[in-house]
Short mmCIF file of C-alpha atoms in Angstrom, two decimals:
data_model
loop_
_atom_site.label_atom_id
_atom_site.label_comp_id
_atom_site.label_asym_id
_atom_site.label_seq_id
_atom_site.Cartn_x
_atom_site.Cartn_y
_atom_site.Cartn_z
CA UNK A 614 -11.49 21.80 -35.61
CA UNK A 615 -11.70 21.14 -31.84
CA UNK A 616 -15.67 21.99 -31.91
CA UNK A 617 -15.56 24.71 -29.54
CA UNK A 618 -17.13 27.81 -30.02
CA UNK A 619 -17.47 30.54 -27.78
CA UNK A 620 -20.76 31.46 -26.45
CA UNK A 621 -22.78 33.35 -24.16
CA UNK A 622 -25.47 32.67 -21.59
CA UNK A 623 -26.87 34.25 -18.58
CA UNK A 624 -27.14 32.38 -15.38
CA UNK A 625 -28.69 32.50 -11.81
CA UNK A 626 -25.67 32.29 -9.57
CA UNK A 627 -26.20 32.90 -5.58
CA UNK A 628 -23.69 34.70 -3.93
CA UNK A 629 -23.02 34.02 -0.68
CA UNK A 630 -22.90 36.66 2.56
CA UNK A 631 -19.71 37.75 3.44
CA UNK A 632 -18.30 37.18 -0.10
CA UNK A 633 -15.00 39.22 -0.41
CA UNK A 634 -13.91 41.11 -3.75
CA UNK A 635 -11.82 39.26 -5.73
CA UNK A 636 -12.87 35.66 -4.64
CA UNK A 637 -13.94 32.89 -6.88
CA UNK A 638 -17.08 30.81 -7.03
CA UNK A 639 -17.27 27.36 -8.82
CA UNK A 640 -20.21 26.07 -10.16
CA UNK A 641 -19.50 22.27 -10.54
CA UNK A 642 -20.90 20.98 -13.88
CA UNK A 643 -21.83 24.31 -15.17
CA UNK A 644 -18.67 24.71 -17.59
CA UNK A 645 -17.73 23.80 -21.29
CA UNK A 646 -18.86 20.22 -22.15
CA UNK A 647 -15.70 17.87 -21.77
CA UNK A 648 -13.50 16.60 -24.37
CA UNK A 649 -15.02 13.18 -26.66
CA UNK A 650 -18.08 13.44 -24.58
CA UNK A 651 -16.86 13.80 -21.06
CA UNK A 652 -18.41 15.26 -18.24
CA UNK A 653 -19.12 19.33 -17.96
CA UNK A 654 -16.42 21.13 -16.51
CA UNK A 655 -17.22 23.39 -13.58
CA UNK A 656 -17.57 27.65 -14.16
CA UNK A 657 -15.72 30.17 -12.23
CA UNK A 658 -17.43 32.68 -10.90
CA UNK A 659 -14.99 36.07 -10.03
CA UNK A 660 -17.07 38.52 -7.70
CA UNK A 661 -16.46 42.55 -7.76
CA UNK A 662 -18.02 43.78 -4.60
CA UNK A 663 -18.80 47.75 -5.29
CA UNK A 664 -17.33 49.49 -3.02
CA UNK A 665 -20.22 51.26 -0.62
CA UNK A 666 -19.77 55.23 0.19
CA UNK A 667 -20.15 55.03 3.51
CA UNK A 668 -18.72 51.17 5.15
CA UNK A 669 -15.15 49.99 3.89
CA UNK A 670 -14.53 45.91 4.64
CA UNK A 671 -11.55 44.58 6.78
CA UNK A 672 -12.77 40.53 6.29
CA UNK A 673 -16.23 39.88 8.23
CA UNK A 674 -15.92 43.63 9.97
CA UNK A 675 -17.30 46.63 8.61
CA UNK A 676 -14.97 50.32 9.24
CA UNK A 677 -16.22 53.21 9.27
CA UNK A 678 -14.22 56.65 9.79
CA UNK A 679 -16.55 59.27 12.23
CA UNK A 680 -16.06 63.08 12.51
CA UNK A 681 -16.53 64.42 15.78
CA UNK A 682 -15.78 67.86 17.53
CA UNK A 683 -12.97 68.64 19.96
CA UNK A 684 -15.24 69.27 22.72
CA UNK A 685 -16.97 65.77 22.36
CA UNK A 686 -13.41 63.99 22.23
CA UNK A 687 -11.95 66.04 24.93
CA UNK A 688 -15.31 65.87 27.58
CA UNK A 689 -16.93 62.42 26.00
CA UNK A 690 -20.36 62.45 24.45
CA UNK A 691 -23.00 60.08 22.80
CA UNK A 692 -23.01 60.33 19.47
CA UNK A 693 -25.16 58.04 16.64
CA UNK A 694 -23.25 56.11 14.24
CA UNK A 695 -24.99 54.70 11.63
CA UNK A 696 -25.42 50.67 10.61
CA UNK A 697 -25.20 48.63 7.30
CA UNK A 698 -28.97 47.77 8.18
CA UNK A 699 -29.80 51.38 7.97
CA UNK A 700 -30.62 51.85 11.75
CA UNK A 701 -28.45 53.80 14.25
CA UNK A 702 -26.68 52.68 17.30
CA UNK A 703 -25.88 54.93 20.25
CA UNK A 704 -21.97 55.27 20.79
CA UNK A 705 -20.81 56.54 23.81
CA UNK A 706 -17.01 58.41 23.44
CA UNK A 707 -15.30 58.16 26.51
CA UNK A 708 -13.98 61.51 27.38
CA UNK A 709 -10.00 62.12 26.52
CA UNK A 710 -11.22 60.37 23.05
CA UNK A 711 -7.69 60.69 20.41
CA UNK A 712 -8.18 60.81 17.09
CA UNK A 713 -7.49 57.56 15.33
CA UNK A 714 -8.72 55.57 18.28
CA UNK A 715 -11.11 52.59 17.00
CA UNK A 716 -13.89 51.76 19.11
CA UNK A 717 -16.42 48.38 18.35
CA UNK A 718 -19.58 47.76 17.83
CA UNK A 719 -20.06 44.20 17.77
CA UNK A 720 -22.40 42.04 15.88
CA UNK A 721 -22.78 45.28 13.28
CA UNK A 722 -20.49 43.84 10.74
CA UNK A 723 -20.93 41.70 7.55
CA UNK A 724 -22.39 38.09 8.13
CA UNK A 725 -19.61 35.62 7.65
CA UNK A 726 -19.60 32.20 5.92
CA UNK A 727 -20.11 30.39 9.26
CA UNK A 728 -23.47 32.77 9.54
CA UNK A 729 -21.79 34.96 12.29
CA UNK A 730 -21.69 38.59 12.54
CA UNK A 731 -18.68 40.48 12.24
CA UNK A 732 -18.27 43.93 14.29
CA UNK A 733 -18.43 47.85 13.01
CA UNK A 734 -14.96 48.98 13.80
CA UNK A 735 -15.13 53.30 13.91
CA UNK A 736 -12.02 54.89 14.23
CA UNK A 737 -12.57 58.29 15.53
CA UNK A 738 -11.56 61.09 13.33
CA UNK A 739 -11.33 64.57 15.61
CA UNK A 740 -12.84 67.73 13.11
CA UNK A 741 -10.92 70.56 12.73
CA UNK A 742 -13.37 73.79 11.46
CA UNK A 743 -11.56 75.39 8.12
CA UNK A 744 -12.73 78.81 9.81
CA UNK A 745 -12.70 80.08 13.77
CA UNK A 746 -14.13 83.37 14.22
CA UNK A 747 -16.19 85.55 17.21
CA UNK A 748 -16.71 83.49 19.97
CA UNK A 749 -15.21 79.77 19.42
CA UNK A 750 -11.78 81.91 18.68
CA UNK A 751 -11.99 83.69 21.68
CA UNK A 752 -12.83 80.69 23.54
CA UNK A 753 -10.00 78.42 21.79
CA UNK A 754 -7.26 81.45 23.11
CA UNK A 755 -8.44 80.93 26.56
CA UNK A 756 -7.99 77.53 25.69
CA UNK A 757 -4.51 77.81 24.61
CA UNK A 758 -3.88 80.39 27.57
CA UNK A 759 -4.74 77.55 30.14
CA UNK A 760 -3.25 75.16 29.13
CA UNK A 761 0.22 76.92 28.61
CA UNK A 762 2.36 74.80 30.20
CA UNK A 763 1.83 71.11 28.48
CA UNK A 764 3.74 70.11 25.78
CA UNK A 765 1.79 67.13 23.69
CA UNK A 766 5.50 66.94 21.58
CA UNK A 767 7.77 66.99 24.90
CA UNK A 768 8.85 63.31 24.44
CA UNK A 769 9.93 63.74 21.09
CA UNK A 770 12.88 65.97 21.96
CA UNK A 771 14.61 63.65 23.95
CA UNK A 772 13.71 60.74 21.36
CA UNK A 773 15.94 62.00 18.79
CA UNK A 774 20.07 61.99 18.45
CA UNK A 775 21.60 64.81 17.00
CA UNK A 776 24.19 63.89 13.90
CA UNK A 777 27.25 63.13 15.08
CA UNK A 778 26.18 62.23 19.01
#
């Protein structure tokens, strides 16, 4: 009675950089004809961005999570991290590197709305090998022989009450 019907049609619609998942885009005039002859109404557009493998999104910055080796944490290295545009950029770890520290790369990120560049953000992620045999074993004893005497947990045990104290 109303003379609706529901249809189907495919449109151009250009979506904008930096577009985050779940946001809507209105196209004004592009919706159901209006009621005795009024004006369109506008379409709303929901965007899905696919996830990527690699990048994750934290707004207009791009994160990436980087394996590296003990020794290149503990002494520092240069290591390549790769870019959304598919080029490289040189990193340098600063030696002492923890794992879960976040270094930036700026100007690597997604392009924002205003047509800036957000940064790479890559949180450091130290590599443990499943398997230590021959020489790296014999070399992470020596390792653990030298450096005996330091405790990483020592401020823990005087963090925590015993029941009843």
């Amino acid at each position: 009675g109303s003379g609706r019907a529901m249809s189907e049609r495919t449109m151009q619609v250009r979506i904008p950089a930096g577009v985050d998942d779940g946001q809507r885009i209105r196209l004004k005039g592009k919706g159901s004809p209006g009621e005795r002859g009024g004006a369109a109404g506008d379409l709303l557009v929901l965007v899905h961005v696919k996830p990527h493998p690699v990048f994750g999104r934290s707004g207009g910055n791009l994160t990436l999570t980087l394996p590296v080796t003990f020794p290149e944490a503990a002494l520092g290295a240069e290591v390549k991290v790769p870019t959304l545009d598919g080029k490289s950029v040189t990193l340098k770890l600063p030696s002492g590197t923890t794992s879960g520290r976040v270094l930036r790369v700026r100007g690597r990120g997604v392009t924002r709305k205003d047509g800036t560049k957000g940064d790479l953000l890559v949180t450091v992620e130290v590599a443990v090998p499943r398997k230590v045999s021959g020489k790296a074993k014999e070399a992470l004893e020596a390792y653990r022989a030298a450096t005996a005497g330091e405790d990483p947990r020592a401020h823990l045990a005087g963090a925590v009450r015993e029941p009843g104290e």
